[in-house]
Amino acid sequence: MQKPKILDILSADDSFQTIVRFTMRTWLYLSATLFLGAPALFPAAAPTIDFDRQIRPILSDNCFTCHGPDEKRRMAGLHFDTKEGAFGKPDVIVPGDSSKSKMYLKISSTNEAMRMPPKAFGRTLTPVQIETIKKWIDGGAKWETHWAYTPPKRPELPKVQDAKWVRNPIDQFVLAKLEKEGLHPTPETDRITLLRRVTFDLTGLPPTPAEEKAFLADKSPQAYEKLVDRLLASPHYGERMAMQWLDFARYSDTHGYHIDSAREMWPWRDWVISAFNKNMPYDEFTIEQIAGDLLPHATQAQIIATGFNRNHMINFEGGAIPEEYQNEYIVDRIEATSATWLGVTLGCARCHDHKYDPLRQKDFYSFGAFFNSVKEKGLDGYKGNAVPFLQLPNKEQADMKARLLEAIKEKDAEIGKAETRWEDEQRAVEAKDITAGLAARYPFEDSLANETKSDAPAKLVGGKMGYTAGRIGRALDLTNEGQLSFPGAGPSATDKPFTASMWVSVGGPSGMTLLAHYDKLPKDGPGYEIAVDYCNKGNCNIIVRMHGADPAALLETKSVEGIELGKSDEGQTPQHWDHVAVAYDGSGRAKGVQIYVNGRSVKTSVLQDRLGAPASFGKGELQIGNKDWGTPFKGQLADLRFYDRRIYAGEAYNLGLLSPLASVLKIPETKRSEDQKEWVRAYFLQQAGNPAEQQLGVDAKQLQRGLDQLNREIPSTMVMAEMDKPRDTFVLRRGDYQLKGDKVEPNTPAVLPPLPKDAPRNRLTLARWIVDPGNPLTARVAVNHFWQMAFGLGIVKTSEDFGSQGDPPSNQELLDWLATQFVSSHWDVKALEKLIVTSATYRQGSHVTPDMLEKDPENRLLARGPRFRLPAEMVRDNALAVSGLINDKIGGPSVLPYQPKGLWEEMAFGGDFSAQTYVQGHGDDLYRRSLYTFVKRTVPYPTLNTFDAPDREKCTVRRSTTNTPLQALVLMNDPTFVEASRALAQRDLIEAGPTTAERIRYAFRLATDRDPTPKEAAILEGLYKKEMAHYDTDHGAADKLLSVGESKRNPKLNAAELAAWTLVSSTILNMDETITKN
Amino acid sequence: MNPFRDREINLTRRQLFGRTSQGIGVVALASLLNPKLLADTPAAAPPKSAAAFGGLADLPHFAPKAKRIIYLHQSGAPSQIDLFDYKPKLAAMAGSELPDSVRQGQRITGMTSGQNSLPVAPSIFKFNRVGENGVWMSELLPHTSKIVDDITLIKTVNTDAINHDPAITFIQTGFMQPGRPSMGSWVTYGLGSENQNLPAFVVLISQANALNRDQPLFTRLWSSGFLPSKYQGVRFRASGDPVLFLANPEGVDGKTRRDMLDTLSELNHITEQTYGDPEVTTRISQYEMAYRMQSSVPELTDLSKEPASTFELYGPDSKKPGTYAANCLMARRLAERGVRFIQLYHRGWDQHNDLPRDLALQCGGTDQASAALVTDLKQRGLLDDTLVIWGGEFGRTVYCQGHLTKENYGRDHHPRCFTMWFAGGGIKRGFSLGETDDFSYNAVADPVPIHDVQATVLNCLGIDHSRLTYKFQGRHFRLTDVAGVVNKKILA
């Protein structure tokens, strides 16, 4: 026995591999059975070799890496991915004669150095595989194009013996296969099990007692069909269908990368629910999600639908490079779109040509070009939704907004009147400029002149500079690394008093030196500087540093309140002017430094106060923008002045406010700049106006705050919108955004049918191409998804990969029939669902015999009905439903039910960002269906995550279904389930009859829809008696157990009894049968 | 009095053989198969020579040197220039511009690309020669200095990412974008568990000591990606239940829980007989594993039996649950109990500004415990088969971010070289690999890309990184993507 052989046969299932090592006895047993038995589905005894199923997987898995579609990696010029490649050289594969086929001779060589694949490659062919290839060549080496790339042809219905069993064509295909394998279908399951199965499958909820009663009472032959029709018409049908679709769309309530703050996409989620409920044809459903915005006269709903491709993760990590993430968004759209609709993973071609499928790297980027023209930013989302998004006010909000805007307008007019009155009074007042001790003044009115000393202007010593508008007059623009020197300006020693006064508009976010004067390098001094500190939330502190002769001699003072940073928006930095004055008394002490901002003295904190002996600043000159002295200033400066004395508070007020304000008031109102208007108004409302006038300002602010708040409350959702001029798209070498290769145009992969020649190359054309009946993949992939929901596995098990590395369909005729049927029904999803759930195949019992388990462990032949654990959402929804706690409201913002404390906070970035702290909801929010639970990507909701709900970082087409101890802990101890147990017990005690037997029967039936067997009832009764006795002697314990959860405990019920029934209910909710679709 | 016992003994060939798309709960099944475990009471120590439970049939590929990993991830990126990579020549260049010949046009982050100057900031910290080989190490790491003869330093680890999210995702999953399994998931998928009372892959998080407490963590760092989610790391928490939902609700005592589980087992047994589905058998045993965890986890987290000498070794913080020191001690206890992959995260290493203050605080909170862990493992004979990894996701720049003074500076992200250290199973002791240029900017000898680190770590576990693969979306994925070379120079 050789290990690899068995593993090859079974390699598809990892969990199996993990099992086979336990004991030698098992090992031998497995080896014997499997090796001799060969794969159950496709017996080696089949008369002819099936190329698609038996040969291509071997070639693709073992040979394509070096002999496949990727031309760059191709060895010896040989490739086996196409017929031309395989038979291009006559002696490689000689049809009918393996002994002359070099390919066969290589793979079967006993000489290790000669044998293919090479040892270093790490993969080896098993004897079975080598033999299969031999048989294929000897049998004529028939070649077929990979099945999935050929459009499905509607197959004839196959002949079957047991025609009575057949309810619809699905059954005919399934039965034909079973009969071929010598298997028989399992008899139809009982009505109750069927009711429960189909209700979960179509609504995600268990049937209610009333629904159950109605169904059981309906003895008509159409009873089941009527049931299915009722379920398909239920508003909860859309919710159930959306559950799977949200995984595809990687739907989430947070951005996912790094800070992972909140976003709003629930209007898109609700669109999906509604589209399924309305039974929107699948082609329209597809077109609207990919390109609804491009449809002629697109409706709001059609634009909302395009959120599918805005659900990807979005980044705004500080320091991240926009281009890098812009590229990731495109990659994600390619992957999600191709996996969801085409069942191929174009993602593999990101870095190089696909190794296994005929998908080239160029195809990947050409496909991406469709998505590279969205009006979006590489880094965005720090305040919620990233552009482009759509605001969706309800009627009330729209009215409120209109009212607020009107009120703001009125208030504004009122303020304007008052302001004009005030201004008229002010015009007569003259504010005298402060000139005493003025040693240098640079107005920067389009020159570097020094007003007080005409022979000592400032000079440009490096970089570029310019002039721009200031608050009043002109200003110096230093956004381009300009370096200036100011000969003779400013103080010359640490014991000389001085005042520096200037208007500043800060244009860079980092700490920057405004101006400095140092004697030598490095900046140990002596010398001084005035700097802008790191800006925190738009506020930048001012720092004054003065150095003595000794490196340790330093005076450093920092303002506690600072100046405002210009609002930066993708490189554009609108000016924001503040006046800064630094006055120093020459004392050498920190308390001798005072900083004024906009005419007012600000609080300072002393960082260093050990300047020591007076020191001269030496020969150097005052400079701005000297890189050696710190990060140079970036922004604008105006009216720079130096006084050779310290100025006092009143003078600073004059300098920083009154004088310049007076000069603005002289400008006619119509000629003032927006900045000047705002400034005058702010001064009037905050300082100059009388109390009644100042109150107007307070009122206006309040109105504005109301509007801002309303804007935050109005929901929005991210959508697609085209740029006026699309970005260019390039092939990126190794997938790296920095390594641009050839430019590409929007296009679809070459292996698939081409786009219509004259259609515009945009998303709408792409969407229509996807749902074109000539597309070989879309309909097959779609029916496979719907099949997967009902049977647990798709007809193609690898529902995310229909390519040559994917699993072949277990029944291709069935798949193709369903696909063609789906298209010819005009993509009618409900009709397809009905076809599936009314088939005899679906209605089979799900019991399995040992023999069947051996032959078909995964139930791919469908000789029995589906049985698997409910998906995460249904595990929780079921507990809420049977306990009666559920709130079945459909749609709306996501909710935050119980979650252990600190889960987000321990990992979150924090700060002012949203979704950093978990604020648990209350009331109905605790009992909403699970698809409304807030999805935070970096910290998934534990209750659902434990049951395999994905984290939604990427498109997930197929979930794993695990069975772990952590799931047991959730079901036993999560407050959601403990509370549900208590609620179920309460319901039981109120609604069921008074006897223990009746109560057990009722609770059991609520959870499983069937009566317990006498044995089961006896087992539960035993537990009840034990716990009743226990809680009867320990009322404290009972009270504690009954206090779990926020819903009110029924005070009329006896505590001990309720606690005992809570335990019994919890046991029932934990049963395998309760969390399983049987 | 254990009703499961009969079930276990009655386990049939059919159930063993049975597999579904869901797969059998491997760990649980393993414990069913191991008669020795049936005798174990929940709190009992695991068998010393326990074979692996679960894991792939062909693993390990060769004899492993290490059986388990303790990965001390310092999230945010510690400054290699201030801790390990001694650059005495920088003192003379303080404040001067980083030469273009050094930077070579390599990209810098959006946080300093707007800075017009990139002034060189020498470390203000003293370096000493430590250990037998006289390795240079910063005064901030007095305790690590003492274990230097037990570790291998690599000064030339380099990464492709320049920001935290992609960099930490890369070093933990082998790919900069989300979606891949973490290293711990790969290891537990490949090797299975060494114990049956605790998860195979445990995650411990400790918060920053620095005043700037930057950098979030993401579940994706320990998620199983496209591997089945049972391979996801299990977060052990310092507050509330150590494992989510571990404790019974108030008012449910151990006996009641046992009664409930016995009842549940009987009912599930009936279901199993009715449907013949082996998943039910697995579920029964998973409830038993959950029950065992309810005893084994509190026993694990109860430090009352640790002698005073332990707390002296790890430092006073080790008595405060959730601190880095307490987590290091917990890591040793997990290792003792056969947990395969123990992943620690310590936040707060992102010193863009106020580096001298905050780096000192970070080291103050971690240095003693990191060193204590190695010492403790060594004393207990566990260091021989445990691999300890220490490091961040990238390094920090030689140039100053923001305002440079003699006393204060900050450093931006630096991907091209940073230092990690390794100790224990399979790794050389008292060894240092790699040289960087005078600016700690580029590797000049023995560069070690992230994928090589990962390949080498797997190698210590007896895993050929190119053969530990999982087929997903038609491709055989692996931790090291399409790269990775085992660095034999650091192997013992």
PDB file of C-alpha atoms in Angstrom, chain A residues 3 10 13 15-18 20-22 26 29-30 61 123 256-258 313 317-321 324-325 328 345 348 356 481 523 529 534 545 627 631-632 737-738 800-801 805 846-848 850 853-854 857 867-868 900-903 906-909 938-940 942 945 948 953-954 960-961 963-966 968-974 978 1016 1019 1023 1026-1027 1030-1031 1037 1040-1041 1063 1067 1070-1072 1078, chain B residues 13-14 16-17 19-24 26 33 52 54-57 59 107 109-111 115-117 163-166 177-178 189 205 207 214-220 222 228-232 234-235 237 243-253 256-257 259-261 263-264 266-268 270-271 274-280 282-283 286-287 289-290 293-294 347 401-403 470-471 473-476:
ATOM      1  CA  LYS A   3       0.004   6.358   1.026  1.00  0.00           C
ATOM      2  CA  LEU A  10      -9.515  11.522  -1.739  1.00  0.00           C
ATOM      3  CA  ASP A  13     -11.576  16.593   1.414  1.00  0.00           C
ATOM      4  CA  SER A  15     -10.881  16.555   6.838  1.00  0.00           C
ATOM      5  CA  PHE A  16     -10.527  13.116   5.473  1.00  0.00           C
ATOM      6  CA  GLN A  17      -6.822  13.485   5.164  1.00  0.00           C
ATOM      7  CA  THR A  18      -6.689  14.480   8.742  1.00  0.00           C
ATOM      8  CA  VAL A  20      -6.504   8.737   8.033  1.00  0.00           C
ATOM      9  CA  ARG A  21      -3.484   8.850  10.237  1.00  0.00           C
ATOM     10  CA  PHE A  22      -4.957   7.715  13.486  1.00  0.00           C
ATOM     11  CA  THR A  26      -7.975   2.093  10.240  1.00  0.00           C
ATOM     12  CA  TYR A  29      -8.856  -0.768   6.270  1.00  0.00           C
ATOM     13  CA  LEU A  30      -9.179   2.481   4.392  1.00  0.00           C
ATOM     14  CA  ASP A  61      -2.836  19.625 -11.459  1.00  0.00           C
ATOM     15  CA  ARG A 123       4.090  16.531  -7.145  1.00  0.00           C
ATOM     16  CA  GLY A 256     -12.430  46.502   6.964  1.00  0.00           C
ATOM     17  CA  TYR A 257      -8.914  47.833   6.641  1.00  0.00           C
ATOM     18  CA  HIS A 258      -6.971  49.161   9.602  1.00  0.00           C
ATOM     19  CA  MET A 313     -12.969  46.967   1.905  1.00  0.00           C
ATOM     20  CA  GLU A 317      -4.701  54.243   7.125  1.00  0.00           C
ATOM     21  CA  GLY A 318      -2.504  57.254   7.826  1.00  0.00           C
ATOM     22  CA  GLY A 319       0.473  57.107   5.512  1.00  0.00           C
ATOM     23  CA  ALA A 320      -1.078  54.643   3.063  1.00  0.00           C
ATOM     24  CA  ILE A 321      -0.557  55.386  -0.599  1.00  0.00           C
ATOM     25  CA  GLU A 324      -2.018  51.153  -3.918  1.00  0.00           C
ATOM     26  CA  TYR A 325      -5.544  50.910  -2.521  1.00  0.00           C
ATOM     27  CA  GLU A 328      -6.890  46.827  -4.530  1.00  0.00           C
ATOM     28  CA  THR A 345     -11.255  32.888 -10.313  1.00  0.00           C
ATOM     29  CA  CYS A 348      -5.151  33.900 -10.143  1.00  0.00           C
ATOM     30  CA  TYR A 356      -4.425  26.101 -15.221  1.00  0.00           C
ATOM     31  CA  GLU A 481       9.981  74.651  -0.656  1.00  0.00           C
ATOM     32  CA  LYS A 523      20.793  73.187  15.576  1.00  0.00           C
ATOM     33  CA  GLU A 529      12.853  79.335  16.349  1.00  0.00           C
ATOM     34  CA  TYR A 534       2.024  68.341  15.103  1.00  0.00           C
ATOM     35  CA  ARG A 545      12.512  77.486  21.321  1.00  0.00           C
ATOM     36  CA  LYS A 627      15.786  72.314   5.736  1.00  0.00           C
ATOM     37  CA  THR A 631      10.793  70.596   8.474  1.00  0.00           C
ATOM     38  CA  PRO A 632      10.388  73.798   6.485  1.00  0.00           C
ATOM     39  CA  TYR A 737       0.697  48.890  -8.637  1.00  0.00           C
ATOM     40  CA  GLN A 738       4.159  50.392  -8.993  1.00  0.00           C
ATOM     41  CA  GLU A 800     -16.363  29.167  -6.786  1.00  0.00           C
ATOM     42  CA  ASP A 801     -14.378  27.429  -9.502  1.00  0.00           C
ATOM     43  CA  GLN A 805      -8.956  22.774 -11.450  1.00  0.00           C
ATOM     44  CA  SER A 846     -32.162  12.049   4.719  1.00  0.00           C
ATOM     45  CA  HIS A 847     -31.364   8.839   6.579  1.00  0.00           C
ATOM     46  CA  VAL A 848     -28.166   7.228   5.524  1.00  0.00           C
ATOM     47  CA  PRO A 850     -23.588   2.476   6.198  1.00  0.00           C
ATOM     48  CA  LEU A 853     -22.038   6.361   3.413  1.00  0.00           C
ATOM     49  CA  GLU A 854     -19.306   4.229   1.982  1.00  0.00           C
ATOM     50  CA  PRO A 857     -20.282   9.928   1.641  1.00  0.00           C
ATOM     51  CA  ARG A 867     -29.036  16.788   5.912  1.00  0.00           C
ATOM     52  CA  PHE A 868     -26.663  19.356   7.337  1.00  0.00           C
ATOM     53  CA  PRO A 900     -19.198  39.873  25.443  1.00  0.00           C
ATOM     54  CA  LYS A 901     -17.729  43.122  26.760  1.00  0.00           C
ATOM     55  CA  GLY A 902     -14.483  44.491  25.380  1.00  0.00           C
ATOM     56  CA  LEU A 903     -14.256  42.402  22.214  1.00  0.00           C
ATOM     57  CA  GLU A 906      -9.280  45.314  22.912  1.00  0.00           C
ATOM     58  CA  MET A 907      -8.423  45.374  19.234  1.00  0.00           C
ATOM     59  CA  ALA A 908      -9.753  48.663  17.889  1.00  0.00           C
ATOM     60  CA  PHE A 909      -7.760  51.745  16.993  1.00  0.00           C
ATOM     61  CA  THR A 938     -11.931  43.008  11.917  1.00  0.00           C
ATOM     62  CA  VAL A 939     -13.936  41.618  14.855  1.00  0.00           C
ATOM     63  CA  PRO A 940     -16.692  39.357  13.515  1.00  0.00           C
ATOM     64  CA  PRO A 942     -18.704  35.738  17.723  1.00  0.00           C
ATOM     65  CA  ASN A 945     -18.576  33.509  13.376  1.00  0.00           C
ATOM     66  CA  ASP A 948     -18.788  29.583  10.113  1.00  0.00           C
ATOM     67  CA  GLU A 953     -13.406  40.653   3.890  1.00  0.00           C
ATOM     68  CA  LYS A 954     -13.640  38.879   0.552  1.00  0.00           C
ATOM     69  CA  SER A 960     -17.243  25.671   5.429  1.00  0.00           C
ATOM     70  CA  THR A 961     -19.512  23.835   7.848  1.00  0.00           C
ATOM     71  CA  ASN A 963     -18.471  21.042  14.058  1.00  0.00           C
ATOM     72  CA  THR A 964     -16.481  22.353  17.019  1.00  0.00           C
ATOM     73  CA  PRO A 965     -16.522  22.527  20.817  1.00  0.00           C
ATOM     74  CA  LEU A 966     -16.789  26.317  20.607  1.00  0.00           C
ATOM     75  CA  ALA A 968     -21.278  23.815  21.949  1.00  0.00           C
ATOM     76  CA  LEU A 969     -20.177  26.623  24.275  1.00  0.00           C
ATOM     77  CA  VAL A 970     -22.179  29.180  22.305  1.00  0.00           C
ATOM     78  CA  LEU A 971     -25.335  27.094  22.331  1.00  0.00           C
ATOM     79  CA  MET A 972     -25.028  26.325  26.031  1.00  0.00           C
ATOM     80  CA  ASN A 973     -23.814  29.644  27.430  1.00  0.00           C
ATOM     81  CA  ASP A 974     -24.216  32.584  25.053  1.00  0.00           C
ATOM     82  CA  VAL A 978     -29.767  31.116  27.531  1.00  0.00           C
ATOM     83  CA  GLU A1016     -36.993  10.876  24.149  1.00  0.00           C
ATOM     84  CA  ILE A1019     -35.113  11.147  28.901  1.00  0.00           C
ATOM     85  CA  LEU A1023     -33.791  15.784  33.422  1.00  0.00           C
ATOM     86  CA  LYS A1026     -33.679  16.250  38.571  1.00  0.00           C
ATOM     87  CA  GLU A1027     -33.483  19.955  37.905  1.00  0.00           C
ATOM     88  CA  HIS A1030     -32.369  20.938  42.440  1.00  0.00           C
ATOM     89  CA  TYR A1031     -33.838  24.397  41.857  1.00  0.00           C
ATOM     90  CA  ALA A1037     -29.590  29.640  41.576  1.00  0.00           C
ATOM     91  CA  LYS A1040     -29.758  33.848  38.669  1.00  0.00           C
ATOM     92  CA  LEU A1041     -30.435  31.621  35.724  1.00  0.00           C
ATOM     93  CA  LEU A1063     -32.655  23.794  31.486  1.00  0.00           C
ATOM     94  CA  THR A1067     -31.151  20.940  26.168  1.00  0.00           C
ATOM     95  CA  ASN A1070     -28.775  22.199  21.864  1.00  0.00           C
ATOM     96  CA  MET A1071     -29.970  19.011  20.202  1.00  0.00           C
ATOM     97  CA  ASP A1072     -28.343  18.056  16.947  1.00  0.00           C
ATOM     98  CA  ASN A1078     -33.132  17.049   8.303  1.00  0.00           C
TER      99      ASN A1078
ATOM    100  CA  ARG B  13     -16.073   1.400  11.415  1.00  0.00           C
ATOM    101  CA  ARG B  14     -18.842   3.098   9.516  1.00  0.00           C
ATOM    102  CA  LEU B  16     -15.002   6.295  11.325  1.00  0.00           C
ATOM    103  CA  PHE B  17     -15.157   5.983   7.660  1.00  0.00           C
ATOM    104  CA  ARG B  19     -17.145  11.778   6.004  1.00  0.00           C
ATOM    105  CA  THR B  20     -19.337  14.513   4.734  1.00  0.00           C
ATOM    106  CA  SER B  21     -18.713  17.885   3.283  1.00  0.00           C
ATOM    107  CA  GLN B  22     -18.605  19.073   6.823  1.00  0.00           C
ATOM    108  CA  GLY B  23     -15.862  16.694   7.745  1.00  0.00           C
ATOM    109  CA  ILE B  24     -15.426  15.053  11.043  1.00  0.00           C
ATOM    110  CA  VAL B  26     -10.875  15.812  13.998  1.00  0.00           C
ATOM    111  CA  LEU B  33      -9.717   6.887  19.290  1.00  0.00           C
ATOM    112  CA  ALA B  52      -0.823  14.667  17.228  1.00  0.00           C
ATOM    113  CA  GLY B  54      -5.753  15.690  13.505  1.00  0.00           C
ATOM    114  CA  GLY B  55      -3.295  17.084  11.049  1.00  0.00           C
ATOM    115  CA  LEU B  56      -2.444  15.842   7.583  1.00  0.00           C
ATOM    116  CA  ALA B  57      -1.420  12.268   6.972  1.00  0.00           C
ATOM    117  CA  LEU B  59       2.993  15.541   7.971  1.00  0.00           C
ATOM    118  CA  ARG B 107       9.030  54.853  -1.533  1.00  0.00           C
ATOM    119  CA  THR B 109       4.807  56.650   3.516  1.00  0.00           C
ATOM    120  CA  GLY B 110       2.296  59.434   3.107  1.00  0.00           C
ATOM    121  CA  MET B 111       3.237  60.574   6.602  1.00  0.00           C
ATOM    122  CA  GLN B 115       8.291  66.277   4.771  1.00  0.00           C
ATOM    123  CA  ASN B 116      10.870  68.326   2.879  1.00  0.00           C
ATOM    124  CA  SER B 117      13.719  67.035   4.924  1.00  0.00           C
ATOM    125  CA  ASN B 163       1.906  50.443   6.234  1.00  0.00           C
ATOM    126  CA  HIS B 164       0.575  48.522   9.210  1.00  0.00           C
ATOM    127  CA  ASP B 165      -2.476  46.819   7.802  1.00  0.00           C
ATOM    128  CA  PRO B 166      -0.785  45.175   4.809  1.00  0.00           C
ATOM    129  CA  GLN B 177      -4.351  41.465   1.345  1.00  0.00           C
ATOM    130  CA  PRO B 178      -6.949  39.682   3.506  1.00  0.00           C
ATOM    131  CA  TYR B 189      -4.231  22.403   9.792  1.00  0.00           C
ATOM    132  CA  ILE B 205      -3.598  40.186  23.300  1.00  0.00           C
ATOM    133  CA  GLN B 207      -2.296  46.477  25.398  1.00  0.00           C
ATOM    134  CA  ASP B 214      -1.518  53.091  18.346  1.00  0.00           C
ATOM    135  CA  GLN B 215      -2.378  50.269  16.078  1.00  0.00           C
ATOM    136  CA  PRO B 216      -5.479  48.147  15.898  1.00  0.00           C
ATOM    137  CA  LEU B 217      -5.469  44.356  15.550  1.00  0.00           C
ATOM    138  CA  PHE B 218      -7.638  42.315  13.229  1.00  0.00           C
ATOM    139  CA  THR B 219      -9.218  38.898  13.604  1.00  0.00           C
ATOM    140  CA  ARG B 220      -7.875  38.099  10.158  1.00  0.00           C
ATOM    141  CA  TRP B 222      -5.449  34.575  13.324  1.00  0.00           C
ATOM    142  CA  PRO B 228     -12.224  25.410   7.454  1.00  0.00           C
ATOM    143  CA  SER B 229     -12.921  27.794  10.284  1.00  0.00           C
ATOM    144  CA  LYS B 230     -12.049  25.240  12.965  1.00  0.00           C
ATOM    145  CA  TYR B 231      -8.407  26.135  12.299  1.00  0.00           C
ATOM    146  CA  GLN B 232      -8.978  29.712  13.391  1.00  0.00           C
ATOM    147  CA  VAL B 234      -9.077  31.046  19.697  1.00  0.00           C
ATOM    148  CA  ARG B 235      -8.695  34.280  21.606  1.00  0.00           C
ATOM    149  CA  ARG B 237      -9.069  36.900  27.158  1.00  0.00           C
ATOM    150  CA  VAL B 243     -12.695  31.646  26.114  1.00  0.00           C
ATOM    151  CA  LEU B 244     -15.929  33.191  24.878  1.00  0.00           C
ATOM    152  CA  PHE B 245     -18.992  31.612  26.489  1.00  0.00           C
ATOM    153  CA  LEU B 246     -16.842  29.173  28.465  1.00  0.00           C
ATOM    154  CA  ALA B 247     -18.560  29.667  31.785  1.00  0.00           C
ATOM    155  CA  ASN B 248     -21.968  28.238  32.474  1.00  0.00           C
ATOM    156  CA  PRO B 249     -24.616  30.866  33.032  1.00  0.00           C
ATOM    157  CA  GLU B 250     -25.037  31.911  36.628  1.00  0.00           C
ATOM    158  CA  GLY B 251     -27.362  29.495  38.308  1.00  0.00           C
ATOM    159  CA  VAL B 252     -26.078  26.507  36.350  1.00  0.00           C
ATOM    160  CA  ASP B 253     -23.530  24.581  38.373  1.00  0.00           C
ATOM    161  CA  THR B 256     -26.536  20.615  36.383  1.00  0.00           C
ATOM    162  CA  ARG B 257     -24.330  21.025  33.336  1.00  0.00           C
ATOM    163  CA  ASP B 259     -26.959  16.323  33.852  1.00  0.00           C
ATOM    164  CA  MET B 260     -27.836  18.428  30.866  1.00  0.00           C
ATOM    165  CA  LEU B 261     -24.948  17.039  28.809  1.00  0.00           C
ATOM    166  CA  THR B 263     -29.395  14.067  28.616  1.00  0.00           C
ATOM    167  CA  LEU B 264     -28.273  15.787  25.448  1.00  0.00           C
ATOM    168  CA  GLU B 266     -28.703  10.395  24.993  1.00  0.00           C
ATOM    169  CA  LEU B 267     -30.968  12.410  22.730  1.00  0.00           C
ATOM    170  CA  ASN B 268     -28.257  12.944  20.140  1.00  0.00           C
ATOM    171  CA  ILE B 270     -31.041   8.562  19.226  1.00  0.00           C
ATOM    172  CA  THR B 271     -30.671  11.036  16.355  1.00  0.00           C
ATOM    173  CA  THR B 274     -32.133   7.470  13.304  1.00  0.00           C
ATOM    174  CA  TYR B 275     -30.150   9.230  10.624  1.00  0.00           C
ATOM    175  CA  GLY B 276     -26.868   7.338  10.615  1.00  0.00           C
ATOM    176  CA  ASP B 277     -25.060  10.632  10.160  1.00  0.00           C
ATOM    177  CA  PRO B 278     -21.512  10.587  11.568  1.00  0.00           C
ATOM    178  CA  GLU B 279     -21.748  14.349  12.100  1.00  0.00           C
ATOM    179  CA  VAL B 280     -23.971  13.592  15.081  1.00  0.00           C
ATOM    180  CA  THR B 282     -18.837  14.236  16.144  1.00  0.00           C
ATOM    181  CA  ARG B 283     -21.221  16.681  17.737  1.00  0.00           C
ATOM    182  CA  GLN B 286     -17.512  18.150  20.670  1.00  0.00           C
ATOM    183  CA  TYR B 287     -19.822  18.725  23.613  1.00  0.00           C
ATOM    184  CA  MET B 289     -14.528  18.563  24.532  1.00  0.00           C
ATOM    185  CA  ALA B 290     -16.391  21.752  25.470  1.00  0.00           C
ATOM    186  CA  MET B 293     -12.449  22.906  28.324  1.00  0.00           C
ATOM    187  CA  GLN B 294     -14.694  24.218  31.071  1.00  0.00           C
ATOM    188  CA  ARG B 347       0.264  46.777  20.969  1.00  0.00           C
ATOM    189  CA  GLN B 401       9.648  62.074  11.441  1.00  0.00           C
ATOM    190  CA  GLY B 402       8.668  65.535  12.635  1.00  0.00           C
ATOM    191  CA  HIS B 403      10.824  67.723  14.784  1.00  0.00           C
ATOM    192  CA  TYR B 470      -4.585  23.721   0.258  1.00  0.00           C
ATOM    193  CA  LYS B 471      -6.513  23.710  -2.949  1.00  0.00           C
ATOM    194  CA  GLN B 473     -10.308  28.338  -6.209  1.00  0.00           C
ATOM    195  CA  GLY B 474      -8.408  25.924  -8.373  1.00  0.00           C
ATOM    196  CA  ARG B 475      -5.046  26.778  -6.948  1.00  0.00           C
ATOM    197  CA  HIS B 476      -2.761  25.098  -4.429  1.00  0.00           C
TER     198      HIS B 476
END
